[in-house]
XYZ file of C-alpha atoms in Angstrom:
393
model
C 0.011 -0.010 -0.025
C 1.362 3.485 -0.694
C 1.532 6.251 1.594
C -0.649 9.285 0.502
C 2.536 11.277 1.055
C 3.627 9.983 -2.343
C 1.333 11.642 -4.949
C 2.690 9.671 -7.841
C 2.136 6.004 -8.495
C 4.957 3.465 -7.901
C 7.785 3.646 -10.822
C 8.555 0.277 -12.498
C 11.850 0.472 -10.696
C 10.056 0.764 -7.088
C 7.901 -2.115 -8.080
C 10.913 -4.154 -8.926
C 12.665 -3.029 -5.841
C 9.866 -3.302 -3.328
C 7.285 -5.344 -4.898
C 3.583 -4.324 -5.846
C 2.733 -4.070 -2.166
C 5.254 -1.607 -1.050
C 3.968 0.175 2.035
C 5.720 3.609 1.842
C 5.609 5.245 5.293
C 3.321 4.745 8.282
C 1.464 1.802 7.539
C 1.641 -1.497 9.365
C 0.413 -4.476 7.494
C 0.174 -7.938 8.729
C -1.112 -10.622 6.453
C -2.731 -13.836 7.091
C -0.231 -16.516 6.142
C 2.191 -13.985 4.933
C 0.006 -12.798 2.075
C -0.092 -9.238 1.415
C -3.711 -7.704 1.782
C -3.417 -4.227 0.473
C -2.639 -3.205 -2.908
C -2.378 0.061 -5.170
C -4.930 0.775 -7.598
C -5.184 3.702 -10.227
C -8.747 4.560 -8.718
C -7.358 5.053 -5.324
C -5.155 8.047 -6.051
C -2.447 6.698 -3.961
C -4.872 6.249 -0.958
C -5.366 2.763 0.714
C -7.519 0.121 -0.985
C -8.219 -2.958 1.144
C -8.357 -6.410 -0.628
C -8.879 -9.309 1.772
C -7.671 -12.700 0.712
C -10.847 -14.413 2.049
C -14.272 -13.971 1.084
C -15.916 -11.673 3.516
C -19.155 -10.633 2.010
C -21.372 -11.812 4.873
C -24.828 -12.086 6.288
C -25.751 -11.212 9.651
C -28.320 -13.501 11.109
C -31.918 -12.348 12.075
C -30.614 -12.471 15.754
C -27.467 -10.449 15.069
C -25.860 -13.538 16.428
C -23.786 -16.155 14.756
C -23.510 -14.485 11.533
C -22.172 -16.645 8.462
C -18.939 -15.107 6.805
C -15.351 -15.854 6.472
C -13.324 -14.317 9.242
C -10.506 -11.766 8.313
C -7.416 -12.835 9.854
C -5.287 -9.652 9.533
C -4.664 -6.355 11.070
C -4.081 -2.954 9.229
C -3.656 0.282 11.044
C -3.754 3.518 9.160
C -3.375 7.197 10.247
C -4.990 10.033 8.545
C -5.816 8.052 5.434
C -8.865 8.240 3.218
C -9.914 4.575 2.799
C -12.701 2.317 1.985
C -13.856 -1.300 2.111
C -15.439 -3.397 -0.733
C -18.719 -4.879 0.910
C -20.629 -7.308 -1.090
C -19.494 -5.701 -4.393
C -19.970 -2.023 -3.166
C -17.349 0.292 -2.213
C -18.049 1.965 1.210
C -16.002 5.207 1.924
C -14.078 5.815 5.211
C -14.082 9.641 5.289
C -11.260 11.454 7.257
C -10.562 8.555 9.504
C -7.620 9.663 11.698
C -7.087 6.328 13.191
C -8.408 3.261 11.531
C -7.660 -0.607 12.128
C -9.239 -3.955 11.239
C -8.985 -7.065 13.354
C -10.646 -10.294 13.517
C -11.555 -11.038 17.334
C -13.544 -14.096 16.812
C -16.803 -12.405 15.495
C -17.960 -14.044 12.467
C -18.910 -10.762 10.484
C -16.552 -8.230 9.013
C -15.707 -5.315 10.947
C -13.856 -1.947 10.854
C -12.302 -0.219 13.922
C -12.166 3.655 14.062
C -11.079 5.772 16.890
C -12.025 2.996 19.606
C -15.337 2.016 17.915
C -15.879 -1.308 16.324
C -18.246 -1.083 13.347
C -19.533 -4.514 12.166
C -21.208 -5.120 8.718
C -24.050 -7.535 7.857
C -27.584 -7.620 6.492
C -30.929 -8.121 8.126
C -33.827 -9.238 5.553
C -31.642 -8.151 2.742
C -31.123 -4.553 4.237
C -27.488 -3.748 4.835
C -26.772 -2.755 8.494
C -23.879 -1.351 10.479
C -23.659 -2.537 14.232
C -21.706 -0.361 16.661
C -21.925 0.024 20.381
C -22.125 3.514 21.649
C -20.708 3.051 25.149
C -22.091 4.578 28.474
C -23.515 8.039 28.680
C -24.297 11.028 26.526
C -20.715 11.805 25.371
C -19.938 8.471 24.255
C -23.215 8.030 22.503
C -22.842 11.375 20.828
C -19.332 10.607 19.617
C -20.146 7.170 18.127
C -23.373 8.526 16.550
C -21.289 11.321 14.771
C -18.481 8.831 13.625
C -21.160 6.608 12.235
C -22.783 9.388 10.267
C -19.537 11.036 9.252
C -17.720 7.869 8.029
C -20.729 5.942 6.345
C -23.507 7.043 3.964
C -26.148 6.037 6.463
C -29.986 6.008 5.409
C -31.166 5.826 9.024
C -30.406 5.081 12.585
C -32.136 2.397 14.796
C -30.821 2.923 18.460
C -31.744 0.034 20.815
C -30.829 -1.141 24.360
C -32.258 -1.498 27.755
C -33.635 1.393 30.088
C -35.149 2.171 33.514
C -39.131 2.716 33.711
C -40.721 5.805 35.030
C -44.375 4.903 33.662
C -46.309 3.108 36.204
C -48.560 1.424 33.467
C -45.620 -0.294 31.984
C -43.618 -3.247 33.386
C -40.143 -4.936 33.246
C -39.600 -6.638 30.092
C -41.802 -4.329 28.210
C -40.174 -2.536 25.143
C -40.961 1.198 24.726
C -40.824 2.969 21.610
C -41.006 6.737 22.297
C -42.209 9.291 19.790
C -39.938 12.082 21.252
C -36.639 12.134 23.310
C -35.211 14.906 25.486
C -31.899 15.555 27.355
C -32.964 16.403 30.881
C -29.550 17.102 32.402
C -28.999 20.684 30.778
C -30.017 22.842 33.722
C -29.972 26.397 35.246
C -29.445 25.858 39.035
C -31.129 29.001 40.362
C -29.583 30.897 43.229
C -31.269 30.633 46.630
C -33.762 33.212 47.276
C -35.093 33.486 43.968
C -38.107 31.785 42.163
C -40.398 31.359 39.195
C -40.756 35.138 38.820
C -37.254 35.821 38.681
C -35.537 36.103 35.355
C -32.748 33.548 34.902
C -29.141 34.536 33.976
C -28.715 35.210 30.209
C -32.502 34.588 29.672
C -32.803 38.032 28.126
C -30.141 37.012 25.490
C -32.029 33.875 24.614
C -29.626 31.501 26.134
C -31.758 30.042 28.858
C -35.535 29.941 29.209
C -38.222 29.337 31.999
C -40.640 27.876 29.316
C -39.985 24.058 30.043
C -40.195 24.202 33.725
C -38.448 23.370 36.826
C -38.235 21.113 39.951
C -38.321 22.612 43.440
C -36.021 20.736 45.755
C -37.920 21.871 48.852
C -41.012 19.953 47.741
C -39.179 16.775 48.312
C -38.165 17.597 51.861
C -39.083 14.977 54.459
C -39.468 14.583 58.191
C -41.226 18.100 58.671
C -44.718 18.647 60.195
C -47.409 19.896 57.741
C -47.899 22.987 59.767
C -44.236 24.196 59.670
C -42.599 26.046 56.833
C -39.601 24.789 55.173
C -37.341 25.593 52.454
C -34.098 24.189 50.807
C -30.711 26.009 49.985
C -30.634 23.980 46.758
C -33.622 25.812 45.577
C -34.815 25.264 42.040
C -33.486 23.554 38.867
C -34.878 24.740 35.530
C -34.761 22.537 32.507
C -33.159 23.898 29.307
C -33.297 23.385 25.568
C -30.195 22.106 23.759
C -28.434 24.374 21.185
C -28.494 22.738 17.791
C -26.928 23.518 14.508
C -28.673 21.771 11.673
C -26.550 20.677 8.662
C -28.967 22.475 6.412
C -28.917 25.665 8.475
C -26.577 28.546 8.537
C -23.321 27.621 10.191
C -22.889 28.957 13.834
C -26.682 30.126 13.783
C -28.228 28.345 16.683
C -31.554 26.853 16.985
C -32.970 25.287 20.208
C -34.782 22.057 20.783
C -35.878 20.210 23.877
C -38.260 17.454 22.574
C -36.580 15.716 19.486
C -39.087 13.616 17.481
C -38.216 10.503 15.819
C -38.902 9.895 12.146
C -42.560 9.911 11.386
C -42.173 6.910 8.934
C -40.263 4.861 11.463
C -42.638 5.737 14.078
C -45.619 4.651 11.831
C -43.786 1.323 10.915
C -43.079 0.569 14.568
C -46.895 0.135 15.112
C -46.732 -3.225 13.275
C -44.445 -4.447 16.133
C -46.977 -4.188 18.941
C -48.022 -7.623 18.727
C -44.537 -9.137 18.684
C -43.938 -12.078 21.134
C -41.226 -11.334 23.615
C -39.288 -13.274 26.309
C -40.837 -13.365 29.647
C -38.601 -15.997 31.424
C -34.953 -16.052 32.205
C -35.117 -19.806 33.006
C -37.650 -22.491 34.218
C -37.996 -20.844 37.639
C -37.690 -17.106 37.008
C -40.397 -15.557 35.094
C -42.093 -12.112 35.055
C -45.473 -11.562 36.515
C -46.749 -10.131 33.361
C -46.391 -10.770 29.656
C -44.053 -8.212 28.106
C -45.234 -6.149 25.056
C -44.087 -3.695 22.746
C -45.658 -0.360 23.634
C -45.396 2.925 21.527
C -45.234 5.882 24.102
C -45.107 9.623 24.048
C -41.580 10.432 25.427
C -38.413 9.176 26.706
C -35.479 11.108 28.335
C -31.615 10.640 28.792
C -29.006 11.982 30.996
C -25.495 10.826 32.136
C -27.031 9.854 35.378
C -28.196 6.458 36.529
C -31.513 7.135 37.874
C -32.497 4.922 40.827
C -34.674 7.219 42.705
C -38.545 6.768 42.995
C -39.238 10.580 43.802
C -37.389 11.746 40.645
C -38.836 9.002 38.573
C -42.361 10.327 39.665
C -41.465 13.831 38.991
C -40.360 12.975 35.424
C -43.451 11.047 34.548
C -45.841 13.527 36.201
C -44.119 16.596 34.742
C -43.181 15.470 31.211
C -44.956 11.995 30.683
C -41.678 10.275 30.379
C -41.585 6.490 29.995
C -38.119 5.050 29.566
C -35.149 6.890 31.475
C -31.663 5.978 30.532
C -28.355 7.659 29.441
C -27.640 7.756 25.687
C -30.637 8.040 23.315
C -31.182 11.791 23.479
C -27.405 12.089 22.124
C -28.303 9.781 19.177
C -31.476 11.800 18.800
C -29.778 15.169 18.715
C -26.871 14.221 16.383
C -29.327 12.544 14.077
C -31.838 15.569 14.122
C -28.789 17.941 13.322
C -27.657 15.732 10.602
C -31.202 15.357 9.129
C -30.949 11.531 9.424
C -34.038 9.542 10.240
C -33.879 7.665 13.583
C -35.823 5.627 15.992
C -35.106 4.408 19.697
C -36.109 1.170 20.904
C -35.714 0.468 24.686
C -36.500 -2.666 26.719
C -37.296 -1.798 30.405
C -35.268 -3.555 32.876
C -36.208 -2.258 36.033
C -38.790 0.455 37.633
C -36.281 3.302 38.416
C -36.047 3.571 42.139
C -37.909 0.381 42.878
C -41.341 -0.633 43.696
C -42.157 -3.172 41.162
C -43.922 -6.711 41.883
C -40.976 -8.284 40.148
C -37.399 -8.366 41.386
C -36.402 -4.863 40.809
C -32.550 -4.937 40.633
C -31.559 -3.984 36.875
C -29.056 -6.981 36.838
C -31.711 -9.602 37.361
C -33.691 -9.018 34.033
C -31.090 -7.244 32.032
C -30.403 -10.219 29.883
C -34.158 -10.763 29.250
C -34.592 -7.029 28.542
C -31.492 -6.922 26.293
C -32.952 -10.020 24.124
C -36.299 -8.312 23.956
C -34.762 -5.130 22.637
C -32.785 -6.946 19.988
C -35.673 -8.864 18.804
C -37.768 -5.779 18.434
C -34.915 -3.948 16.640
C -34.323 -6.637 14.081
C -38.138 -6.986 13.654
C -38.192 -3.188 13.001
C -35.429 -3.415 10.341
C -37.323 -6.321 8.641
C -40.445 -4.238 8.557
C -38.591 -1.209 7.210
C -36.913 -3.228 4.555
C -40.432 -4.482 3.439
C -42.003 -1.057 3.554
C -38.895 0.269 1.403
C -39.510 -2.478 -1.159
C -43.140 -1.928 -1.242
C -42.790 1.994 -1.869
C -40.133 1.370 -4.650
């Protein structure tokens, strides 16, 4: 493989001296059984083109497990190179990948690793898919989503996983599909002595607002008599909108958004999932007390906070009509919204946040069941999306 530092192709003398797979500078190439795995092509304009010795056009199974493909037994590391892979006869660009590697780690599917993320490639019902783990929290989720949308030509995003539950009408094992998402950890923490009638800092500039609402900490004071007056030095927390900069907007001209809606078409398609049969038992002795179901709900929320408090759970439900509470999806929503990429979020409920469920309410008890239900619904959604796309074409 030639280094992009060399803008001219290899001369016949260089080919004779180094061979057709001369690496130039800065590339590490380890080939399975000593075979070269990268080669120069006229089309590459001296950038890297990957050419695996094994057949790695693969198919991801419907369960996203046990895919059928030929493993790639080599490692390639590139720095600041524009590269692509050839997948099932189609070239997939890797744009501006600062650090890029590929390695087989026992997974039976092709994959690429970029900046600490592993992107796996396969198909579901004939639909090409890329699978990547976001990692914990809003920052990891935002970085992963932006990488996905920057590196690949993505038609839509299906984000799935587990969540806590704030909706008393839902149960552990249910799969919630919200119509809108918010980030409820962007706050103005109001100084003590001020209240709802007092203007917030920078509110006049349009930076912050009192329109969304607040939580009064003193309302959750305990061990006081009803006749006594009480207050709390922590005062009030006001919820704030995110600044967004849409890709089709004017650069650096901000807009604001608190509730980010999922794609209307995706949400309509998700209605077909409501009768899907889900797992209800971990084993022969541990089962849920209710039959889990797929439920479309109004709202979900995210914050880089593990919510295990019943009072705050109740506040979120009563104030905002929120069902799933978790730590990543709002970042996926905000990045997709700004990039104008359709998205939907599918979250299986692993616990009632803060306790109080008839079932064992520790998240680790039913985490496997909830995760399996989430995957099952996500896979079925992709199948339905693929069928709807074919029907419309």
